[in-house]
XYZ file of N, CA and C in Angstrom:
399
model
N -12.479 6.281 -21.860
C -11.509 5.045 -21.739
C -12.665 4.201 -20.850
N -12.754 3.008 -21.216
C -13.619 1.922 -20.986
C -12.606 1.091 -19.501
N -13.120 0.731 -18.530
C -12.325 0.134 -17.641
C -11.715 -0.817 -17.688
N -10.365 -1.336 -17.358
C -9.996 -2.496 -17.720
C -10.857 -3.716 -16.985
N -10.539 -5.011 -17.487
C -11.098 -6.215 -17.012
C -10.112 -6.643 -16.134
N -8.984 -6.331 -15.526
C -8.228 -6.864 -14.526
C -8.111 -5.871 -13.379
N -7.659 -6.206 -12.055
C -7.528 -5.464 -11.147
C -6.747 -4.268 -11.352
N -7.113 -3.230 -10.734
C -6.452 -2.119 -11.188
C -5.877 -1.481 -9.880
N -4.677 -0.803 -10.198
C -4.114 -0.232 -8.823
C -3.978 1.521 -9.292
N -4.481 2.166 -8.368
C -4.401 3.836 -8.669
C -3.026 4.408 -8.027
N -2.423 5.082 -8.728
C -1.339 6.060 -8.051
C -0.950 7.094 -8.627
N -0.656 8.046 -7.880
C -0.763 9.466 -8.070
C 0.590 9.483 -8.833
N 0.382 10.400 -9.862
C 1.944 10.814 -10.782
C 2.882 11.349 -9.734
N 4.235 10.512 -9.710
C 5.423 10.970 -8.766
C 5.235 10.148 -7.463
N 4.475 9.809 -7.269
C 4.106 8.789 -5.880
C 5.026 7.456 -6.134
N 5.633 6.922 -5.048
C 5.794 5.340 -5.279
C 4.729 4.215 -5.466
N 4.986 3.183 -6.241
C 4.003 2.311 -6.141
C 4.552 0.935 -5.890
N 4.096 -0.015 -5.185
C 4.931 -1.327 -5.225
C 3.749 -2.287 -6.074
N 3.943 -3.054 -6.801
C 3.094 -3.940 -7.541
C 3.799 -5.512 -7.089
N 2.385 -6.185 -6.733
C 2.805 -7.308 -6.162
C 2.384 -8.713 -7.186
N 3.175 -9.468 -7.505
C 2.902 -10.857 -8.058
C 2.409 -11.972 -7.351
N 1.302 -12.384 -7.541
C 0.785 -13.259 -6.529
C 0.747 -14.581 -6.856
N 1.340 -15.336 -6.053
C 1.379 -17.147 -6.934
C 1.574 -17.899 -5.676
N 1.307 -19.105 -6.003
C 1.533 -20.247 -4.921
C 2.411 -21.292 -5.593
N 2.962 -21.974 -4.785
C 4.300 -22.871 -5.178
C 3.993 -24.042 -4.277
N 4.302 -25.189 -5.014
C 4.243 -26.402 -4.143
C 5.467 -26.570 -3.340
N 5.681 -27.290 -2.300
C 6.874 -27.476 -1.266
C 7.966 -27.834 -2.169
N 7.714 -28.664 -3.110
C 9.286 -29.024 -4.129
C 9.253 -28.236 -5.274
N 8.700 -27.202 -5.529
C 9.264 -26.346 -6.329
C 9.877 -24.999 -5.965
N 10.915 -24.494 -6.637
C 11.641 -23.464 -6.506
C 11.561 -22.466 -7.675
N 10.972 -21.071 -7.179
C 11.147 -20.357 -8.389
C 12.166 -19.837 -9.025
N 12.503 -19.776 -10.233
C 13.598 -19.809 -11.098
C 13.902 -18.346 -11.493
N 12.528 -17.614 -12.161
C 12.147 -16.598 -12.980
C 11.159 -15.929 -12.380
N 11.271 -14.397 -12.490
C 9.801 -13.684 -12.447
C 10.339 -12.578 -13.450
N 9.310 -12.415 -14.182
C 9.492 -11.536 -15.064
C 8.077 -10.736 -15.434
N 8.015 -9.186 -15.315
C 7.156 -8.498 -15.480
C 7.146 -7.525 -16.705
N 6.008 -7.811 -17.536
C 5.809 -7.005 -18.923
C 5.008 -5.885 -18.744
N 5.102 -4.965 -19.467
C 3.832 -3.652 -19.316
C 3.330 -3.814 -20.754
N 2.192 -3.877 -21.041
C 1.604 -3.937 -22.483
C 2.421 -4.811 -23.380
N 2.924 -5.965 -22.968
C 3.802 -6.878 -23.561
C 5.095 -6.594 -24.046
N 5.569 -5.625 -23.236
C 7.244 -5.365 -23.445
C 7.846 -5.431 -21.992
N 8.987 -6.609 -22.082
C 9.683 -7.158 -20.841
C 10.027 -5.587 -20.048
N 9.771 -5.470 -18.973
C 10.428 -4.131 -18.295
C 11.115 -4.618 -16.939
N 10.923 -5.732 -16.352
C 11.653 -6.394 -15.309
C 11.801 -7.635 -15.209
N 13.167 -8.110 -14.841
C 13.711 -9.704 -14.716
C 14.334 -10.021 -13.804
N 13.644 -11.208 -12.954
C 14.378 -11.451 -11.656
C 14.621 -13.025 -12.153
N 16.101 -13.519 -12.107
C 16.208 -14.805 -12.082
C 17.328 -15.270 -11.128
N 16.937 -16.474 -10.836
C 17.880 -17.019 -9.527
C 19.078 -16.862 -9.143
N 19.619 -16.811 -10.622
C 21.033 -16.755 -10.613
C 21.911 -15.342 -10.844
N 20.827 -14.532 -11.353
C 21.297 -13.417 -11.822
C 20.844 -12.163 -10.750
N 21.447 -10.986 -10.873
C 20.697 -9.840 -9.863
C 19.609 -9.372 -11.016
N 18.535 -8.920 -10.240
C 17.312 -8.221 -10.698
C 17.907 -7.365 -11.928
N 16.949 -7.045 -13.195
C 17.094 -5.822 -14.139
C 15.792 -5.384 -14.671
N 15.960 -3.901 -14.334
C 14.531 -3.378 -14.960
C 15.069 -2.694 -16.311
N 13.967 -2.678 -17.140
C 14.319 -2.106 -18.540
C 13.140 -1.330 -19.111
N 13.414 -0.640 -20.118
C 12.328 0.024 -20.742
C 11.990 1.219 -19.916
N 10.430 1.533 -19.457
C 10.054 2.543 -18.519
C 10.203 2.421 -17.251
N 10.760 1.122 -16.739
C 11.110 1.138 -15.446
C 12.485 1.457 -15.380
N 13.282 1.216 -16.245
C 14.761 1.497 -15.948
C 15.213 2.637 -15.011
N 15.923 2.583 -14.087
C 16.317 3.858 -12.947
C 15.235 3.911 -12.084
N 14.361 3.227 -12.157
C 12.979 3.663 -11.503
C 12.456 2.560 -10.268
N 13.237 1.551 -10.279
C 12.776 0.116 -9.350
C 13.994 -0.088 -8.455
N 13.748 -0.383 -7.296
C 14.417 -0.618 -6.211
C 14.951 -2.301 -6.771
N 15.931 -2.314 -6.819
C 16.484 -3.911 -7.254
C 17.246 -4.353 -6.337
N 17.017 -3.864 -5.096
C 17.741 -4.366 -3.685
C 16.896 -5.378 -2.850
N 15.288 -5.158 -3.323
C 14.281 -6.220 -2.813
C 14.628 -7.359 -2.861
N 14.478 -8.289 -1.919
C 14.922 -9.607 -1.961
C 13.749 -10.615 -2.707
N 12.591 -9.880 -2.266
C 11.443 -10.723 -2.851
C 11.304 -10.564 -3.982
N 11.251 -11.612 -4.973
C 10.864 -11.691 -6.290
C 9.598 -11.203 -6.695
N 8.601 -11.468 -5.719
C 7.327 -11.229 -6.228
C 6.616 -9.816 -5.889
N 7.873 -8.802 -5.262
C 7.466 -7.359 -5.323
C 8.227 -6.466 -6.298
N 7.499 -5.731 -6.846
C 8.391 -4.819 -7.762
C 7.903 -3.076 -7.172
N 9.027 -2.423 -6.687
C 8.834 -1.424 -5.884
C 9.329 -0.125 -7.014
N 8.395 0.612 -7.430
C 8.698 1.608 -8.060
C 9.119 3.012 -7.539
N 10.130 3.716 -7.659
C 10.356 4.901 -6.733
C 9.297 6.353 -7.071
N 9.086 6.292 -8.195
C 8.122 7.497 -8.683
C 7.713 6.994 -9.988
N 6.208 6.944 -9.971
C 5.580 6.512 -10.993
C 5.351 7.747 -11.977
N 5.545 7.441 -13.510
C 5.021 8.593 -14.355
C 4.058 8.087 -15.260
N 3.523 9.136 -16.281
C 2.570 8.671 -17.238
C 2.933 7.489 -18.146
N 4.182 7.615 -18.434
C 4.770 6.220 -19.133
C 4.348 4.978 -18.916
N 4.617 4.958 -17.317
C 4.332 3.573 -16.653
C 2.913 3.128 -16.738
N 1.817 3.844 -17.009
C 0.397 3.527 -17.049
C 0.221 2.530 -17.969
N -0.369 1.308 -18.013
C -0.636 0.262 -18.581
C -1.164 -1.239 -17.876
N -1.154 -2.088 -18.543
C -1.229 -3.474 -18.328
C -0.012 -4.293 -17.854
N -0.034 -4.450 -16.594
C 1.126 -5.233 -16.141
C 1.016 -6.923 -15.855
N 1.908 -7.572 -16.591
C 1.530 -9.008 -16.207
C 3.124 -9.549 -15.892
N 2.603 -10.110 -14.517
C 3.859 -11.045 -13.699
C 3.817 -12.461 -14.141
N 5.044 -13.047 -14.607
C 5.279 -14.545 -15.249
C 6.114 -15.000 -14.033
N 5.746 -16.001 -13.408
C 6.439 -16.643 -12.478
C 6.930 -18.215 -13.248
N 8.026 -18.514 -13.066
C 8.575 -19.833 -13.478
C 9.176 -20.517 -12.440
N 8.842 -21.790 -12.152
C 9.496 -22.655 -11.392
C 10.120 -23.810 -12.046
N 10.756 -24.613 -11.282
C 11.100 -25.791 -11.679
C 10.105 -27.108 -12.313
N 8.745 -26.394 -11.956
C 7.618 -27.436 -12.117
C 6.627 -26.911 -13.096
N 6.559 -25.420 -13.196
C 5.260 -24.899 -13.816
C 5.577 -23.250 -14.068
N 4.690 -22.957 -14.957
C 4.840 -21.261 -15.355
C 3.120 -20.810 -14.860
N 3.366 -19.692 -14.286
C 1.889 -19.335 -13.797
C 1.968 -17.672 -14.235
N 0.886 -16.861 -14.373
C 1.001 -15.394 -14.655
C -0.245 -14.744 -13.997
N -0.221 -13.503 -13.624
C -1.368 -12.705 -13.391
C -1.072 -11.209 -13.928
N -2.318 -10.537 -14.071
C -2.010 -9.039 -14.475
C -2.855 -8.291 -13.687
N -2.552 -6.759 -13.729
C -2.872 -5.718 -13.186
C -2.807 -4.725 -14.124
N -3.652 -3.579 -13.763
C -3.659 -2.116 -14.446
C -3.234 -1.159 -13.813
N -1.943 -0.495 -14.032
C -1.938 0.481 -13.114
C -2.179 1.950 -13.776
N -3.238 2.298 -12.892
C -3.673 3.661 -13.442
C -2.977 4.886 -12.900
N -2.296 5.686 -13.593
C -1.426 7.056 -13.019
C -2.548 8.192 -13.106
N -2.683 8.558 -11.998
C -3.709 9.969 -11.693
C -2.678 10.899 -11.805
N -3.217 11.991 -12.773
C -2.305 13.269 -12.633
C -3.049 14.437 -11.733
N -2.415 14.700 -10.908
C -3.105 15.995 -9.958
C -2.851 17.061 -10.751
N -4.028 17.527 -11.234
C -3.931 18.854 -11.972
C -3.462 20.471 -11.169
N -3.811 20.090 -9.903
C -3.160 21.151 -9.101
C -1.653 21.211 -8.868
N -0.894 20.246 -9.286
C 0.445 19.919 -8.959
C 1.174 21.206 -9.932
N 1.956 22.257 -9.422
C 2.639 23.272 -10.171
C 2.971 22.776 -11.351
N 3.605 21.583 -11.588
C 4.135 21.455 -12.815
C 3.170 20.840 -13.814
N 1.758 20.755 -13.433
C 0.609 20.379 -14.181
C 0.050 21.583 -14.865
N 0.250 22.789 -14.647
C -0.622 23.901 -14.918
C 0.160 24.000 -16.276
N -1.055 24.206 -17.158
C -0.928 24.661 -18.384
C -1.014 26.023 -18.929
N -1.727 26.812 -17.827
C -2.097 28.316 -18.123
C -2.274 28.869 -16.864
N -2.322 30.345 -16.911
C -2.423 30.980 -15.755
C -3.549 30.512 -14.924
N -4.798 30.118 -15.749
C -6.070 30.094 -15.164
C -6.128 28.825 -14.319
N -5.197 27.860 -14.956
C -5.208 26.550 -14.045
C -4.371 26.862 -12.732
N -3.458 27.683 -12.643
C -2.997 28.208 -11.294
C -3.945 28.714 -10.407
N -4.647 29.575 -11.061
C -5.573 30.749 -10.169
C -6.580 29.805 -9.547
N -7.155 28.752 -10.519
C -8.208 27.589 -10.177
C -7.760 26.804 -8.993
N -6.732 26.235 -9.410
C -6.057 25.222 -8.331
C -5.797 25.810 -6.982
N -5.028 27.046 -6.836
C -4.732 27.795 -5.665
C -6.223 28.338 -5.109
N -7.128 28.669 -5.975
C -8.281 29.132 -5.284
C -8.938 28.183 -4.473
N -9.143 27.046 -5.264
C -9.598 25.785 -4.907
C -8.943 25.429 -3.154
N -7.954 25.416 -3.148
C -7.087 25.180 -2.195
C -7.360 25.995 -0.921
N -7.332 27.178 -1.266
C -7.558 28.036 -0.097
C -9.088 28.181 0.060
N -10.262 27.735 -0.785
C -11.296 27.314 -0.388
C -11.314 26.345 0.897
N -10.726 25.143 0.398
C -11.093 24.289 1.179
C -10.265 24.068 2.693
N -9.113 25.120 2.766
C -8.372 25.541 3.980
C -8.894 26.490 4.745
N -9.997 27.467 4.317
C -10.803 28.426 5.128
C -11.483 27.969 6.296
N -11.615 28.703 7.400
C -12.447 28.186 8.701
C -13.554 29.021 8.685
């Protein structure tokens, strides 16, 4: 896989992640909507007059109580969440957007990632070697 041309955020499968949408507004502007898309599919929507809503791969995995519309807090990422995220900010004056690539790293030594008995032996042996004094 070739590296993405957008900034990349790395997170281990099962760990939390915070995606931040960076934007600058003028003093006379008000943010009216922030939406996040993952690979061109709407996954999160915040509007000024409605409660935020997570959709698709983020449904049930996002803290909807965060007061800042620029932050998207994911409780535990999974492989389905890897991809290019675009945040789009709308104000009463303009629209802006930026992108980032969320790279989900699978720890092959996590017990639920073992495919064979050999995987288990390799991982536990590797950890034992690291921990010996």
